[in-house]
Coordinates of C-alpha atoms in Angstrom, one line a residue:
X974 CA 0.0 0.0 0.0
X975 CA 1.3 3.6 -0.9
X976 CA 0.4 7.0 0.3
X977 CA 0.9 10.5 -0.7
X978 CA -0.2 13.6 1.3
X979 CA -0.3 17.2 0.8
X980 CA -1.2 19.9 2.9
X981 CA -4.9 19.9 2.2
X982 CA -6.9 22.4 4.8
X983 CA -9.7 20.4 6.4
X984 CA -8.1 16.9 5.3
X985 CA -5.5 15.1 6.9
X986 CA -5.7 11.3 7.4
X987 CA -3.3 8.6 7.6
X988 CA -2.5 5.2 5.9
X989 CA -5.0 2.4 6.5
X990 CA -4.8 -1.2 5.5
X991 CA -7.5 -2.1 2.6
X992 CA -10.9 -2.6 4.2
X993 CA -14.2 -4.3 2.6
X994 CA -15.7 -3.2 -1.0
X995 CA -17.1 0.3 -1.5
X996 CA -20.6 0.4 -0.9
X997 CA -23.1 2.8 -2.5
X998 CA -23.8 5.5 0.4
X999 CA -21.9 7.8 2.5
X1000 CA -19.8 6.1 6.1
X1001 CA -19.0 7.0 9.4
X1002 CA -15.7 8.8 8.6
X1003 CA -17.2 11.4 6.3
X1004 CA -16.0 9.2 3.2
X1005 CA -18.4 9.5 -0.3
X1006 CA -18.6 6.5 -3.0
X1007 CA -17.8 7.8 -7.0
X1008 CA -21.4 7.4 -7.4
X1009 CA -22.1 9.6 -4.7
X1010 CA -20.1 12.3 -6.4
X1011 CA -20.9 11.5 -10.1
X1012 CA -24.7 11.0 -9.6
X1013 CA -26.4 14.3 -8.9
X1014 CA -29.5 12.8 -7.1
X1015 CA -27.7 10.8 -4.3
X1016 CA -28.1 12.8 -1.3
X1017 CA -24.5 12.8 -0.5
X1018 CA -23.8 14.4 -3.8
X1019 CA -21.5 17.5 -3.1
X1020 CA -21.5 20.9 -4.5
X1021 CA -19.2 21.8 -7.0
X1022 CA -16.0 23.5 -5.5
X1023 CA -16.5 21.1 -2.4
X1024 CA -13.6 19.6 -0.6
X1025 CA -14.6 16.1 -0.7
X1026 CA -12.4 12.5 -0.3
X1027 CA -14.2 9.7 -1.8
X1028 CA -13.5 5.8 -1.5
X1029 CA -13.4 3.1 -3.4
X1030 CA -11.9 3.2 -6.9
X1031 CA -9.8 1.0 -9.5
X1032 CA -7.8 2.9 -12.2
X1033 CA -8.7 2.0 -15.5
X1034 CA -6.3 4.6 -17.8
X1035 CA -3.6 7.2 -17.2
X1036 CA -3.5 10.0 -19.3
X1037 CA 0.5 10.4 -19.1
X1038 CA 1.3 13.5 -21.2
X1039 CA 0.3 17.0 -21.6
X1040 CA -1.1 19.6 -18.4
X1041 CA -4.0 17.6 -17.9
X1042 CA -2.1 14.7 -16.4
X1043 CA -4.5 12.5 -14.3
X1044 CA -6.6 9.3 -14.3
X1045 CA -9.5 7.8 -14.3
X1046 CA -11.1 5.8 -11.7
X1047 CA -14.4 3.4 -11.6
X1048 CA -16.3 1.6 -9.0
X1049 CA -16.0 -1.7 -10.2
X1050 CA -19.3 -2.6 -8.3
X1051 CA -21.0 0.1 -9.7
X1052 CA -23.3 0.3 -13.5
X1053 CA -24.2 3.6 -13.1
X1054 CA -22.6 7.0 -12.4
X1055 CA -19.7 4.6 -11.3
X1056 CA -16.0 6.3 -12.7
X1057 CA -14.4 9.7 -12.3
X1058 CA -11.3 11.5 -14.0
X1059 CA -8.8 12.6 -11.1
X1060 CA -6.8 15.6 -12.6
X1061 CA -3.0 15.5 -11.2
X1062 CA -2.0 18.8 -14.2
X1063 CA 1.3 18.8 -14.6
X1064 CA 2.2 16.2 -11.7
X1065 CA 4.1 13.3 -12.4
X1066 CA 1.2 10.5 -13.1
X1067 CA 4.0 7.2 -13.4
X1068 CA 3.2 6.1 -10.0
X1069 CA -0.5 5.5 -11.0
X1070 CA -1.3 2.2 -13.2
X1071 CA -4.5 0.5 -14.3
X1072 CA -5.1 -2.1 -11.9
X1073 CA -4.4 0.2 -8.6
X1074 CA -7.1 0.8 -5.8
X1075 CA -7.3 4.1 -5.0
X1076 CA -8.9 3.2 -1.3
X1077 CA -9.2 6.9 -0.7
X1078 CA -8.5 10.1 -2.3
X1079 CA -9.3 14.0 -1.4
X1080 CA -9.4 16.8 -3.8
X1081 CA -11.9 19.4 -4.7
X1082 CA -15.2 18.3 -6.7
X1083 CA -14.7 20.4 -10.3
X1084 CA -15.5 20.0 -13.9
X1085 CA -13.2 19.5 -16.5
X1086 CA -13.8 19.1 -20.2
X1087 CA -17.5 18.9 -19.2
X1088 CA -16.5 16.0 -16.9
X1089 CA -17.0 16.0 -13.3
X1090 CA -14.0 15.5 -11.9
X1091 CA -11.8 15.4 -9.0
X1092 CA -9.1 18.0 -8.6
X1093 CA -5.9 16.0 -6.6
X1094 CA -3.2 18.7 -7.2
X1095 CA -3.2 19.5 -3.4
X1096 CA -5.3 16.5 -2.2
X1097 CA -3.8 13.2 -1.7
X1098 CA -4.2 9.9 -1.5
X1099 CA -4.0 6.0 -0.3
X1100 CA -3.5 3.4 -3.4
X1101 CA -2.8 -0.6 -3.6
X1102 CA -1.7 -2.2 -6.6
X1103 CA -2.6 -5.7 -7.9
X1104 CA -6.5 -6.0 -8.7
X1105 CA -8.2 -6.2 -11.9
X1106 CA -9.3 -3.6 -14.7
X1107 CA -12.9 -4.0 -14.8
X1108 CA -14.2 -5.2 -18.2
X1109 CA -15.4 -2.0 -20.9
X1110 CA -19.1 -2.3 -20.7
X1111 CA -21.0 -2.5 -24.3
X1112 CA -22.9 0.4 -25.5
X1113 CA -24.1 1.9 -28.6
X1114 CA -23.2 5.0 -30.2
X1115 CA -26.3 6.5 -29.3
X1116 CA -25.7 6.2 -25.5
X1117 CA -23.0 8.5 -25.8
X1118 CA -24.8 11.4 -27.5
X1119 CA -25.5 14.5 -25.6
X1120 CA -29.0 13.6 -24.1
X1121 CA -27.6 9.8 -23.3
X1122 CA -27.0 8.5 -20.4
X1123 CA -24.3 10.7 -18.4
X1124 CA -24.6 7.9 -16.1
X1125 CA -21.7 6.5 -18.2
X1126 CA -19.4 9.3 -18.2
X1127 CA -15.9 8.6 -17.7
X1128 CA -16.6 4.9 -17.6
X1129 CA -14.3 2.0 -19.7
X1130 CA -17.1 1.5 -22.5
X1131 CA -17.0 -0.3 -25.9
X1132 CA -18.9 0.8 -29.3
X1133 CA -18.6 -2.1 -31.9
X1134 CA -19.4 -2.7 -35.4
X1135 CA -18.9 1.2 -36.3
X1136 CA -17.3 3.2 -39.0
X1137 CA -15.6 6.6 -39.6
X1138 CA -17.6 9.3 -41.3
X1139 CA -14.2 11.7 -41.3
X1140 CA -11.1 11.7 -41.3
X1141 CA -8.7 12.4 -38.0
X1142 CA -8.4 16.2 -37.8
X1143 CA -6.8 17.7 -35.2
X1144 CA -6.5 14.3 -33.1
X1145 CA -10.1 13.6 -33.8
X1146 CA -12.5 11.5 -36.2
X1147 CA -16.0 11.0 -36.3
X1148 CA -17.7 7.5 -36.2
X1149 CA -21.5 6.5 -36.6
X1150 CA -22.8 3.3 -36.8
X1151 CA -25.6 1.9 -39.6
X1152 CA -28.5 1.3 -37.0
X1153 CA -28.9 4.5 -36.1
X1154 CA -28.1 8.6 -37.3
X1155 CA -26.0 9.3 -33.8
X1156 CA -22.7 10.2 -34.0
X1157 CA -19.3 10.7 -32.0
X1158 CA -16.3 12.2 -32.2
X1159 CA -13.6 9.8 -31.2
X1160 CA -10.6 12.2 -29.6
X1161 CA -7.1 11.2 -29.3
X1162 CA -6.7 14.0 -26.3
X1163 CA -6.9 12.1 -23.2
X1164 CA -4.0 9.8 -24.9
X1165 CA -2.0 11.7 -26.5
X1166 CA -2.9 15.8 -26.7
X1167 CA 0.9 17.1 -27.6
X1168 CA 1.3 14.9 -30.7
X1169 CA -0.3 13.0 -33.5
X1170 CA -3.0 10.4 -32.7
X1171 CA -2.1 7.4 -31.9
X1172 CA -5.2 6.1 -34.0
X1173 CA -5.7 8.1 -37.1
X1174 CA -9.1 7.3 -39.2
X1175 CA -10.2 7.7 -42.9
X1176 CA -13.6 8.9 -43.6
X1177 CA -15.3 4.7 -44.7
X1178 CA -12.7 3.0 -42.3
X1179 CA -14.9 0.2 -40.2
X1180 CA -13.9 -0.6 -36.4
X1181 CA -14.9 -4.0 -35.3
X1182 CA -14.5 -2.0 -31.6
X1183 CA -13.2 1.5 -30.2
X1184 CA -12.9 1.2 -26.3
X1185 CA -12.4 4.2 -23.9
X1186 CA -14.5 7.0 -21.9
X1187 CA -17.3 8.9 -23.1
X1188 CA -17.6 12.5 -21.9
X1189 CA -19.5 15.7 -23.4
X1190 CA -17.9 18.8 -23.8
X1191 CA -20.3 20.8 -26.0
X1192 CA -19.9 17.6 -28.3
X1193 CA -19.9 13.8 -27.4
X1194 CA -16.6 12.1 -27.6
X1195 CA -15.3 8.7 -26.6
X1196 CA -11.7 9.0 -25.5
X1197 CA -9.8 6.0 -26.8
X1198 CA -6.0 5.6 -24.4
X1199 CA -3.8 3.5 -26.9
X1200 CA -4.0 2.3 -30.6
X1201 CA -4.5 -1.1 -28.9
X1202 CA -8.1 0.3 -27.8
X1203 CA -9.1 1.1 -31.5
X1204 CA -9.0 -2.4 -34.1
X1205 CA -10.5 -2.1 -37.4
X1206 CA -12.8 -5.2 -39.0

């Protein structure tokens, strides 16, 4: 188990050994779930700007470059309203990798991107390596439209069976899929926003999957993390 601290008015704790699974409602030591935070009608959800330390999170993705360092983190006994992106900026990020518990973590409750998300730059943290990534849940490309379900943003999805109605520009393409008229832009920022995609697309290209996390800013996107996430049919 590792630990970092900052000075962080209001919250200071200290290391604890890993404890039972995260349930869905607030605890005894002042602790909130993700889906506390992420879901807006849970009555321990906090206001934005809050000082809040939530519990019980597996990372799924580092972003490792750029000034919007961070991860993201999902309940893996959560459906809904279960992950969050925790923004380090700047920070070194290489002590964080998929598969790590983050058994509690204290920041300030912001938005990012259109994301809620969990400001860490003077929080801190507890962590434990060694459990699994939870599986990408299957969705369709109309989930993920502005007016889906923001229950699933930030969370390890899948689209499958899709294909590219633009090219890449500017680190992004557009996919659709033929059951339906929705569409999303597929963004190369959260894994790699200071060079070329890692994943470039041609308008007619077909994707037997695309996994990563969904979030709206102004626009859908699905956030892809490698070229490993994106495999054509």
């Amino acid at each position: 188990m590792s630990c970092r601290f900052a000075l962080f008015a209001l919250f200071l704790f200290g290391c604890i050994a890993r404890g039972a699974p995260a349930e869905q409602k607030a605890v005894d030591d002042g602790t909130i779930s993700i889906m506390d935070l992420r879901d807006p009608s849970s009555p321990n959800h906090p206001a934005l700007g809050s000082q809040v330390v939530v519990r019980g999170g597996i990372i799924t993705d580092v972003k490792m470059t750029g000034n919007a360092r961070g991860f993201f983190m999902q309940d893996p006994h959560a459906k809904t309203f279960a992950a969050v992106y925790v923004l380090e900026g700047d920070d070194d990020v290489s002590d964080f990798e998929p598969g790590d518990e983050i058994t509690k973590l204290m920041g300030t409750y912001s938005q990012y991107l259109g994301m809620d998300v969990i400001d860490n730059r003077l929080g801190g943290y507890e962590s434990e390596g060694g459990h699994v990534v939870p599986e990408p849940i299957d969705v369709t490309v109309g989930d993920l439209e502005p007016g889906g379900d923001d229950a699933l943003e930030s969370m390890l999805v899948r689209v499958t069976e899709v294909v590219a109605t633009s090219d890449t520009v500017h680190g992004d393409f557009t996919i659709g899929e033929d059951r339906s008229a929705a569409h999303v832009d597929v963004t190369s920022y959260m894994a790699n926003d200071i060079g070329p995609s890692p994943f470039p697309a041609v308008a007619g290209q077909r994707f037997a999957y695309i996994i990563g996390h969904p979030f709206v800013d102004d626009v859908a996107h699905l956030a892809p993390m490698s070229a490993d996430d994106v495999q054509l049919e």
